[in-house]
Short mmCIF file of C-alpha atoms and ligand atoms in Angstrom, two decimals:
data_model
loop_
_atom_site.label_atom_id
_atom_site.label_comp_id
_atom_site.label_asym_id
_atom_site.label_seq_id
_atom_site.Cartn_x
_atom_site.Cartn_y
_atom_site.Cartn_z
CA MET L 1 -97.48 57.05 -157.74
CA GLY L 2 -98.31 60.60 -158.76
CA ASN L 3 -99.32 63.98 -157.45
CA THR L 4 -101.48 65.71 -160.08
CA LEU L 5 -102.78 69.26 -160.53
CA VAL L 6 -105.85 69.55 -162.77
CA ILE L 7 -106.72 73.01 -164.13
CA GLY L 8 -110.30 73.77 -165.26
CA ALA L 9 -113.52 72.53 -163.67
CA GLY L 10 -115.94 72.04 -166.57
CA GLY L 11 -117.61 68.94 -168.01
CA VAL L 12 -114.42 67.22 -169.20
CA SER L 13 -112.58 67.95 -165.97
CA SER L 14 -115.38 66.53 -163.84
CA ALA L 15 -115.31 63.20 -165.72
CA ALA L 16 -111.49 63.05 -165.64
CA VAL L 17 -111.21 63.86 -161.93
CA HIS L 18 -113.83 61.25 -160.98
CA LYS L 19 -111.88 58.64 -162.95
CA MET L 20 -108.56 59.75 -161.39
CA ALA L 21 -110.11 59.29 -157.95
CA MET L 22 -111.25 55.79 -159.00
CA ASN L 23 -107.58 55.05 -159.78
CA SER L 24 -106.12 56.38 -156.55
CA ASP L 25 -103.22 53.90 -156.71
CA ILE L 26 -101.94 55.96 -159.69
CA PHE L 27 -103.31 59.38 -158.74
CA THR L 28 -102.15 59.47 -155.12
CA LYS L 29 -102.91 63.18 -154.65
CA ILE L 30 -105.25 65.31 -156.76
CA THR L 31 -105.68 69.09 -156.66
CA LEU L 32 -108.39 70.69 -158.79
CA ALA L 33 -108.02 74.40 -159.52
CA SER L 34 -110.05 76.69 -161.76
CA ARG L 35 -111.16 80.27 -162.30
CA ARG L 36 -114.09 79.70 -159.90
CA LYS L 37 -113.30 77.61 -156.82
CA ILE L 38 -116.99 76.89 -156.31
CA LYS L 39 -116.98 74.75 -159.48
CA CYS L 40 -114.00 72.77 -158.09
CA ASP L 41 -115.77 72.30 -154.74
CA GLU L 42 -118.89 70.95 -156.48
CA ILE L 43 -116.77 68.34 -158.30
CA ALA L 44 -114.83 67.51 -155.12
CA LYS L 45 -118.12 66.91 -153.27
CA SER L 46 -119.37 64.52 -155.96
CA VAL L 47 -115.98 62.72 -156.08
CA LYS L 48 -116.11 62.24 -152.28
CA GLU L 49 -119.69 60.93 -152.43
CA ARG L 50 -119.05 58.54 -155.33
CA THR L 51 -115.54 57.30 -154.53
CA GLY L 52 -114.74 58.27 -150.92
CA VAL L 53 -111.60 60.06 -152.16
CA GLU L 54 -110.80 63.58 -150.86
CA ILE L 55 -109.35 66.00 -153.41
CA SER L 56 -107.98 69.49 -152.73
CA THR L 57 -109.38 72.54 -154.53
CA ALA L 58 -108.04 76.01 -155.30
CA GLN L 59 -108.79 79.18 -157.25
CA VAL L 60 -106.36 80.11 -160.02
CA ASP L 61 -106.31 82.16 -163.22
CA ALA L 62 -104.59 79.90 -165.75
CA MET L 63 -103.42 82.98 -167.69
CA ASP L 64 -101.33 84.10 -164.68
CA VAL L 65 -98.11 82.07 -165.02
CA GLY L 66 -96.75 83.25 -161.64
CA ALA L 67 -99.92 82.18 -159.83
CA VAL L 68 -99.90 78.74 -161.50
CA VAL L 69 -96.20 78.23 -160.66
CA ALA L 70 -96.90 79.17 -157.02
CA LEU L 71 -99.82 76.69 -156.92
CA ILE L 72 -97.66 73.92 -158.43
CA LYS L 73 -95.06 74.55 -155.72
CA ILE L 74 -97.66 74.55 -152.90
CA THR L 75 -99.22 71.30 -154.10
CA GLY L 76 -95.94 69.59 -155.01
CA ALA L 77 -97.61 68.28 -158.20
CA LYS L 78 -95.48 66.35 -160.73
CA LEU L 79 -97.97 66.64 -163.60
CA LEU L 80 -100.33 69.42 -164.70
CA VAL L 81 -103.46 68.26 -166.57
CA ASN L 82 -104.92 71.18 -168.52
CA LEU L 83 -108.69 70.76 -168.84
CA ALA L 84 -109.42 74.48 -169.05
CA LEU L 85 -109.77 76.04 -172.51
CA PRO L 86 -107.40 76.02 -175.51
CA TYR L 87 -106.61 79.73 -174.91
CA GLN L 88 -104.64 78.79 -171.78
CA ASP L 89 -102.38 76.07 -173.26
CA LEU L 90 -99.23 78.17 -173.80
CA LYS L 91 -99.40 79.91 -170.41
CA LEU L 92 -99.80 76.55 -168.69
CA MET L 93 -96.89 75.07 -170.69
CA ASP L 94 -94.80 78.08 -169.59
CA ALA L 95 -95.79 77.44 -165.97
CA CYS L 96 -94.83 73.74 -166.24
CA LEU L 97 -91.41 74.65 -167.63
CA GLU L 98 -90.85 77.21 -164.90
CA ALA L 99 -91.93 74.84 -162.12
CA GLY L 100 -90.25 71.78 -163.70
CA ILE L 101 -93.28 69.46 -164.10
CA HIS L 102 -94.90 67.45 -166.91
CA TYR L 103 -97.87 68.75 -168.95
CA LEU L 104 -100.92 67.21 -170.67
CA ASP L 105 -103.92 68.74 -172.49
CA THR L 106 -106.87 67.72 -174.68
CA ALA L 107 -107.03 70.54 -177.26
CA ASN L 108 -104.55 72.57 -179.31
CA TYR L 109 -103.71 76.17 -178.34
CA GLU L 110 -106.06 78.75 -179.84
CA PRO L 111 -105.54 82.52 -179.95
CA GLU L 112 -108.75 84.10 -178.65
CA ASP L 113 -109.22 86.39 -181.64
CA GLU L 114 -108.65 83.83 -184.42
CA ALA L 115 -110.01 80.29 -184.93
CA LYS L 116 -107.01 78.35 -186.24
CA PHE L 117 -106.85 74.78 -184.87
CA GLU L 118 -103.10 74.56 -185.50
CA TYR L 119 -100.32 72.94 -183.49
CA HIS L 120 -97.29 75.02 -184.48
CA TRP L 121 -97.40 77.25 -181.38
CA GLN L 122 -97.17 74.20 -179.12
CA TRP L 123 -94.70 72.28 -181.33
CA ALA L 124 -92.39 75.30 -180.89
CA TYR L 125 -91.95 74.21 -177.23
CA GLN L 126 -90.29 70.91 -178.30
CA GLN L 127 -86.70 71.97 -177.55
CA ARG L 128 -87.50 73.62 -174.23
CA PHE L 129 -89.32 70.55 -172.87
CA LYS L 130 -86.55 68.26 -174.18
CA GLU L 131 -83.81 70.32 -172.55
CA ALA L 132 -85.74 70.46 -169.29
CA GLY L 133 -86.18 66.64 -169.33
CA LEU L 134 -89.97 67.14 -169.18
CA THR L 135 -92.80 65.56 -171.15
CA ALA L 136 -95.74 67.43 -172.73
CA ILE L 137 -98.59 65.34 -174.18
CA LEU L 138 -100.89 67.18 -176.59
CA GLY L 139 -104.50 66.27 -177.30
CA SER L 140 -105.23 63.39 -174.90
CA GLY L 141 -109.01 63.43 -175.37
CA PHE L 142 -111.00 61.22 -177.74
CA ASP L 143 -110.61 63.23 -180.92
CA PRO L 144 -107.90 64.32 -180.88
CA GLY L 145 -106.50 61.62 -178.65
CA VAL L 146 -107.89 58.10 -178.85
CA THR L 147 -108.47 58.40 -182.62
CA SER L 148 -104.72 59.05 -183.09
CA VAL L 149 -103.80 56.17 -180.73
CA PHE L 150 -106.18 53.94 -182.74
CA ALA L 151 -104.29 54.86 -185.95
CA THR L 152 -100.92 54.09 -184.33
CA TRP L 153 -102.21 50.76 -182.98
CA ILE L 154 -103.48 49.77 -186.47
CA LYS L 155 -100.09 50.73 -187.94
CA LYS L 156 -98.25 48.74 -185.25
CA HIS L 157 -100.39 45.58 -185.30
CA LYS L 158 -102.35 45.36 -188.56
CA LEU L 159 -100.70 47.26 -191.43
CA ASP L 160 -97.21 47.92 -192.82
CA SER L 161 -98.24 51.34 -194.16
CA ILE L 162 -101.30 53.60 -193.96
CA ARG L 163 -102.74 55.17 -197.12
CA GLN L 164 -106.07 56.65 -195.92
CA ILE L 165 -107.63 57.55 -192.60
CA ASP L 166 -111.21 58.68 -192.01
CA VAL L 167 -112.01 59.72 -188.43
CA LEU L 168 -115.77 59.30 -187.81
CA ASP L 169 -117.27 61.02 -184.76
CA CYS L 170 -120.92 60.20 -184.12
CA ASN L 171 -122.96 61.48 -181.23
CA GLY L 172 -126.27 59.65 -181.49
CA GLY L 173 -127.41 61.11 -178.17
CA ASP L 174 -130.36 63.40 -177.55
CA ASN L 175 -130.31 65.95 -174.71
CA GLY L 176 -133.92 67.06 -175.19
CA GLN L 177 -132.92 70.72 -175.68
CA PRO L 178 -133.88 72.70 -178.81
CA PHE L 179 -130.19 73.66 -179.16
CA ALA L 180 -127.28 72.84 -176.91
CA THR L 181 -123.67 71.86 -177.56
CA ASN L 182 -122.17 68.85 -175.81
CA PHE L 183 -118.92 70.55 -174.87
CA ASN L 184 -117.83 74.16 -174.48
CA PRO L 185 -120.21 76.01 -176.90
CA GLU L 186 -117.63 78.60 -177.92
CA ILE L 187 -115.06 76.00 -179.01
CA ASN L 188 -117.73 73.74 -180.53
CA ILE L 189 -119.28 76.52 -182.66
CA ARG L 190 -115.85 77.77 -183.74
CA GLU L 191 -115.10 74.24 -185.05
CA VAL L 192 -118.42 73.81 -186.82
CA THR L 193 -118.44 77.17 -188.57
CA ALA L 194 -114.81 76.97 -189.78
CA ASP L 195 -114.12 75.95 -193.41
CA ALA L 196 -113.81 72.18 -193.91
CA ARG L 197 -110.29 71.05 -194.74
CA HIS L 198 -108.85 67.63 -195.42
CA TRP L 199 -105.45 66.29 -196.41
CA GLU L 200 -105.20 64.83 -199.91
CA GLY L 201 -102.27 64.16 -202.22
CA GLY L 202 -99.78 66.10 -200.13
CA ASP L 203 -101.86 69.24 -199.65
CA TRP L 204 -104.89 70.70 -197.88
CA VAL L 205 -108.21 70.77 -199.74
CA THR L 206 -110.61 73.45 -198.45
CA THR L 207 -114.40 73.33 -198.89
CA PRO L 208 -117.15 75.49 -197.34
CA ALA L 209 -118.29 74.55 -193.81
CA MET L 210 -120.91 71.75 -193.69
CA SER L 211 -121.07 71.45 -197.49
CA HIS L 212 -120.19 67.73 -197.76
CA LYS L 213 -122.72 65.36 -196.16
CA VAL L 214 -122.71 61.53 -196.12
CA GLU L 215 -125.10 59.07 -194.45
CA PHE L 216 -123.28 56.36 -192.48
CA ASP L 217 -124.58 53.37 -190.51
CA PHE L 218 -122.77 53.64 -187.16
CA PRO L 219 -122.35 50.50 -185.01
CA GLY L 220 -124.52 50.73 -181.91
CA VAL L 221 -126.23 53.92 -183.15
CA GLY L 222 -127.66 53.40 -186.66
CA LYS L 223 -127.81 55.68 -189.71
CA LYS L 224 -126.78 59.32 -189.20
CA ASN L 225 -125.70 62.18 -191.45
CA MET L 226 -122.05 63.09 -190.98
CA TYR L 227 -120.33 66.19 -192.32
CA LEU L 228 -116.78 66.73 -193.52
CA MET L 229 -114.98 69.12 -191.14
CA TYR L 230 -111.50 70.26 -190.24
CA HIS L 231 -110.19 68.89 -186.99
CA GLU L 232 -106.80 69.43 -185.41
CA GLU L 233 -105.62 65.79 -185.50
CA LEU L 234 -105.56 65.96 -189.31
CA GLU L 235 -102.52 68.24 -189.00
CA SER L 236 -100.64 65.97 -186.61
CA LEU L 237 -101.66 62.72 -188.37
CA SER L 238 -100.57 64.02 -191.79
CA THR L 239 -97.29 65.23 -190.25
CA HIS L 240 -96.47 62.07 -188.32
CA PHE L 241 -97.66 59.58 -190.98
CA PRO L 242 -95.87 61.17 -193.96
CA ASP L 243 -96.95 58.40 -196.41
CA ILE L 244 -100.63 59.14 -195.86
CA GLU L 245 -102.45 60.07 -199.08
CA ARG L 246 -105.77 61.18 -197.56
CA ALA L 247 -106.92 62.06 -194.04
CA ARG L 248 -110.45 63.30 -193.36
CA PHE L 249 -112.60 64.04 -190.30
CA TRP L 250 -116.39 63.60 -190.15
CA MET L 251 -118.85 64.53 -187.43
CA THR L 252 -122.59 63.83 -187.17
CA PHE L 253 -125.12 66.64 -186.71
CA GLY L 254 -128.91 66.50 -186.71
CA ASP L 255 -130.93 68.79 -189.00
CA ALA L 256 -132.15 70.91 -186.04
CA TYR L 257 -128.55 71.55 -184.94
CA ILE L 258 -127.53 72.59 -188.48
CA ASN L 259 -130.57 74.90 -188.76
CA HIS L 260 -129.79 76.63 -185.46
CA VAL L 261 -126.11 77.12 -186.34
CA THR L 262 -127.06 78.47 -189.79
CA VAL L 263 -129.45 81.04 -188.31
CA LEU L 264 -126.99 82.04 -185.57
CA GLN L 265 -124.25 82.44 -188.17
CA ASN L 266 -126.49 84.44 -190.55
CA ILE L 267 -127.37 86.94 -187.82
CA GLY L 268 -123.76 87.34 -186.65
CA MET L 269 -124.05 85.57 -183.30
CA THR L 270 -121.17 83.15 -184.00
CA SER L 271 -118.68 85.94 -184.77
CA ILE L 272 -115.49 86.28 -182.69
CA GLU L 273 -115.02 89.91 -183.84
CA PRO L 274 -115.76 92.32 -180.96
CA VAL L 275 -118.87 94.54 -181.28
CA VAL L 276 -119.94 97.49 -179.14
CA HIS L 277 -123.20 96.75 -177.30
CA GLU L 278 -124.69 99.62 -175.28
CA GLY L 279 -121.25 101.16 -174.85
CA GLN L 280 -119.53 97.91 -173.90
CA GLU L 281 -117.37 95.77 -176.17
CA ILE L 282 -118.55 92.17 -176.35
CA ILE L 283 -117.74 89.15 -178.51
CA PRO L 284 -121.00 87.75 -179.93
CA LEU L 285 -119.91 84.09 -179.65
CA GLN L 286 -118.94 84.56 -175.98
CA PHE L 287 -122.32 86.14 -175.27
CA LEU L 288 -124.01 83.23 -177.07
CA LYS L 289 -122.11 80.78 -174.81
CA THR L 290 -123.52 82.60 -171.79
CA VAL L 291 -127.13 82.13 -172.88
CA LEU L 292 -126.81 78.52 -174.09
CA PRO L 293 -127.22 75.55 -171.70
CA ASP L 294 -124.07 74.62 -169.76
CA PRO L 295 -122.87 71.29 -171.25
CA GLY L 296 -121.98 70.20 -167.73
CA ASP L 297 -125.70 70.31 -166.84
CA LEU L 298 -126.81 68.07 -169.71
CA GLY L 299 -125.66 64.79 -168.20
CA ALA L 300 -128.94 63.84 -166.55
CA LEU L 301 -130.91 64.71 -169.71
CA THR L 302 -128.85 62.95 -172.38
CA LYS L 303 -129.84 59.55 -173.75
CA GLY L 304 -128.37 57.43 -176.56
CA LYS L 305 -124.86 56.48 -177.61
CA THR L 306 -121.69 57.85 -179.17
CA CYS L 307 -119.58 55.90 -181.65
CA ILE L 308 -116.16 57.36 -182.46
CA GLY L 309 -113.42 55.68 -184.45
CA ASP L 310 -111.20 55.43 -187.51
CA ILE L 311 -111.51 53.64 -190.84
CA VAL L 312 -107.96 52.99 -191.97
CA THR L 313 -106.78 51.60 -195.31
CA GLY L 314 -103.23 50.50 -196.04
CA GLU L 315 -101.05 47.60 -197.05
CA LYS L 316 -100.09 44.42 -195.26
CA ASP L 317 -97.59 42.07 -196.94
CA GLY L 318 -98.37 43.69 -200.30
CA ALA L 319 -102.19 43.34 -200.02
CA GLU L 320 -104.63 46.20 -199.43
CA LYS L 321 -106.56 45.97 -196.14
CA THR L 322 -109.15 48.20 -194.45
CA TYR L 323 -109.99 48.20 -190.73
CA TYR L 324 -112.67 49.99 -188.72
CA ILE L 325 -111.71 50.56 -185.07
CA TYR L 326 -114.14 52.29 -182.72
CA ASN L 327 -115.64 52.70 -179.26
CA ILE L 328 -119.36 52.84 -178.45
CA CYS L 329 -120.26 54.77 -175.31
CA ASP L 330 -123.68 55.11 -173.65
CA HIS L 331 -124.63 58.54 -172.25
CA GLU L 332 -126.76 57.13 -169.42
CA VAL L 333 -124.13 54.57 -168.34
CA CYS L 334 -121.53 57.38 -168.13
CA TYR L 335 -123.91 59.53 -166.12
CA ALA L 336 -124.57 56.70 -163.66
CA GLU L 337 -120.82 56.17 -163.18
CA VAL L 338 -119.39 59.70 -162.94
CA GLY L 339 -122.32 62.14 -163.31
CA SER L 340 -121.33 63.28 -166.86
CA GLN L 341 -122.69 62.60 -170.35
CA ALA L 342 -120.64 60.60 -172.86
CA VAL L 343 -119.02 63.59 -174.63
CA SER L 344 -117.39 64.72 -171.37
CA TYR L 345 -116.69 61.07 -170.45
CA THR L 346 -115.07 60.14 -173.77
CA THR L 347 -112.74 63.16 -173.37
CA GLY L 348 -112.15 62.96 -169.61
CA VAL L 349 -111.31 59.24 -169.47
CA PRO L 350 -108.53 59.46 -172.13
CA ALA L 351 -107.18 62.53 -170.32
CA MET L 352 -106.97 60.41 -167.17
CA ILE L 353 -105.36 57.52 -169.09
CA GLY L 354 -102.80 59.81 -170.77
CA ALA L 355 -101.98 61.26 -167.35
CA ALA L 356 -101.60 57.71 -165.99
CA MET L 357 -99.18 56.90 -168.84
CA VAL L 358 -97.01 59.86 -167.77
CA LEU L 359 -97.20 59.11 -164.04
CA LYS L 360 -96.39 55.41 -164.60
CA GLY L 361 -93.34 56.45 -166.67
CA ILE L 362 -94.65 54.72 -169.84
CA TRP L 363 -94.88 58.02 -171.76
CA ARG L 364 -91.97 59.93 -170.29
CA GLU L 365 -89.72 60.75 -173.26
CA PRO L 366 -88.70 64.41 -172.82
CA GLY L 367 -90.26 66.68 -175.46
CA VAL L 368 -93.67 67.68 -176.85
CA TRP L 369 -95.67 64.79 -178.32
CA ASN L 370 -98.93 64.24 -180.14
CA MET L 371 -100.66 61.00 -179.26
CA GLU L 372 -99.83 59.14 -182.50
CA GLN L 373 -96.10 59.52 -181.73
CA LEU L 374 -96.34 57.40 -178.57
CA ASP L 375 -96.50 53.62 -178.09
CA PRO L 376 -100.23 52.78 -178.11
CA ASP L 377 -100.37 49.42 -176.31
CA ALA L 378 -100.62 50.32 -172.61
CA PHE L 379 -103.06 53.17 -173.41
CA MET L 380 -105.25 50.79 -175.48
CA ASP L 381 -105.28 48.27 -172.59
CA MET L 382 -106.43 50.95 -170.17
CA LEU L 383 -109.25 52.05 -172.52
CA ASN L 384 -110.64 48.53 -172.18
CA THR L 385 -110.46 48.50 -168.39
CA GLN L 386 -111.50 52.13 -167.77
CA GLY L 387 -114.89 52.29 -169.49
CA LEU L 388 -114.03 52.87 -173.17
CA PRO L 389 -113.72 49.36 -174.67
CA TRP L 390 -112.89 49.28 -178.37
CA GLU L 391 -113.52 46.89 -181.24
CA VAL L 392 -111.66 46.41 -184.50
CA HIS L 393 -113.14 44.78 -187.62
CA GLU L 394 -111.75 44.22 -191.08
CA LEU L 395 -113.93 45.77 -193.81
CA GLU L 396 -114.29 44.40 -197.33
CA GLY L 397 -112.63 47.39 -198.95
CA PRO L 398 -111.78 51.10 -198.57
CA VAL L 399 -114.59 53.60 -197.92
CA SER L 400 -116.61 54.52 -201.00
CA PHE L 401 -117.60 58.03 -199.85
P1 LIG Y 501 -115.91 73.93 -170.07
O1 LIG Y 501 -116.15 75.28 -170.63
O2 LIG Y 501 -117.05 73.12 -169.53
O3 LIG Y 501 -114.80 74.01 -168.90
C1 LIG Y 501 -113.66 74.82 -168.98
C2 LIG Y 501 -113.21 75.11 -167.57
O4 LIG Y 501 -112.01 75.90 -167.63
C3 LIG Y 501 -114.23 75.91 -166.75
O5 LIG Y 501 -114.27 75.40 -165.45
C4 LIG Y 501 -113.63 77.32 -166.78
O6 LIG Y 501 -113.93 78.10 -165.65
C5 LIG Y 501 -112.16 77.00 -166.75
N1 LIG Y 501 -111.37 78.14 -167.20
C6 LIG Y 501 -111.59 78.92 -168.30
N2 LIG Y 501 -110.69 79.92 -168.33
C7 LIG Y 501 -109.91 79.77 -167.24
C8 LIG Y 501 -108.82 80.50 -166.72
N3 LIG Y 501 -108.32 81.59 -167.34
N4 LIG Y 501 -108.25 80.07 -165.56
C9 LIG Y 501 -108.73 78.98 -164.92
N5 LIG Y 501 -109.76 78.26 -165.37
C10 LIG Y 501 -110.34 78.64 -166.52
O7 LIG Y 501 -115.15 73.08 -171.22
P2 LIG Y 501 -115.15 71.52 -171.46
O8 LIG Y 501 -114.99 70.81 -170.16
O9 LIG Y 501 -116.27 71.17 -172.35
O10 LIG Y 501 -113.81 71.37 -172.32
C11 LIG Y 501 -112.53 71.40 -171.69
C12 LIG Y 501 -111.43 71.24 -172.75
O11 LIG Y 501 -111.58 69.98 -173.41
C13 LIG Y 501 -111.52 72.30 -173.86
O12 LIG Y 501 -110.20 72.69 -174.16
C14 LIG Y 501 -112.11 71.55 -175.03
O13 LIG Y 501 -111.71 72.10 -176.27
C15 LIG Y 501 -111.50 70.17 -174.82
N6 LIG Y 501 -112.24 69.08 -175.47
C16 LIG Y 501 -111.50 68.12 -176.12
C17 LIG Y 501 -112.14 67.06 -176.73
C18 LIG Y 501 -111.33 65.96 -177.33
O14 LIG Y 501 -111.91 64.90 -177.66
N7 LIG Y 501 -110.04 66.09 -177.50
C19 LIG Y 501 -113.61 66.95 -176.78
C20 LIG Y 501 -114.28 67.96 -175.97
C21 LIG Y 501 -113.61 69.00 -175.38
P3 LIG Y 501 -115.43 78.71 -165.40
O15 LIG Y 501 -116.19 77.55 -164.81
O16 LIG Y 501 -115.21 79.81 -164.47
O17 LIG Y 501 -115.94 79.13 -166.75
#
């Protein structure tokens, strides 16, 4: 059904490519290309051992549009799945337009020198993709991604209008390390140290990073502290659900994690401003990434569960209703299936499903789309069959926190 080029060979890519190979009726040819071919070859070897499927590998710099276009032409791919880093999004969208193929990613474009978490750079490609008859899907991970599809599904099947959304992201897993992030450390620490922002009453409300903490009893995990944060889907959700009064994002962190980030921040190690070290310019956060554990290596060590979902309040036939929709995912079960922990798995599987939606022609409207703009039903069905089953329950009332 579809010839796919995946760019980037980190933790998320490994989970996604394994799942693509397990769906070889949809992903008839897979090429995996990244900055270091050796990383692609390691994934290809594991895919062959676990699934019997052969995938091709290649070296490419995603910032080099000409090289990516040439690779697309050699492979004959119809869809590019960008699982590299947010810095490469625009170059890869340019390459897709030039080569005439569809595009999908899991994170919004970020300029390297500024942490922004904004969509406007990518939304500016809307007309060009429309005119080219090509589809670009933005943010097909779990959050953003599934959490936006959850909101659309609730709107389609349970509510006439949505008033409030709280996205709750809990990682109840333990990787046994004093300090390690579960996905790319640079992106993770940029998110955590940014000011918290949420949408309320038609405007953004900004509060200091990690200043608003609430204890919540997560299904399948238990009680954890979660912190109010900014996350990119708040921008797209508040844009595409214009009636929404409040949209917030919460993520759990243990006390040890918070203490490490606080110290690292206090001593300047999380800064993205260049500094001169022994005559050479370095960016402290990039150096920190180099010395921290590689999230891709944490799979075998991580135990416990994640629980990610939305609590949505709105109206149905004039009555107020609140629903909690979520997935619970077990780190060790993910590792046994694809060799990745649940944070990579919960991002990589939705990337595969989003790609399947494009290849099957279900999400093929020309233009640039966030996940909540697309029909949720076929995607929700595939979550259930591809390892991320979800549950929805009605709650007694809106959240009290
Ligand atoms: P990793 O750092 O593990 O992997 C990134 C990969 O991209 C690496 O293989 C890296 O190469 C490669 N890469 C980086 N720069 C280039 C370049 N210029 N050209 C080619 N390849 C390049 O990241 P993750 O797997 O943890 O995350 C991947 C993406 O998923 C990120 O954008 C992240 O923000 C997003 N994400 C989204 C989530 C969601 O729920 N929506 C959740 C988690 C992550 P090398 O190996 O040489 O460094």
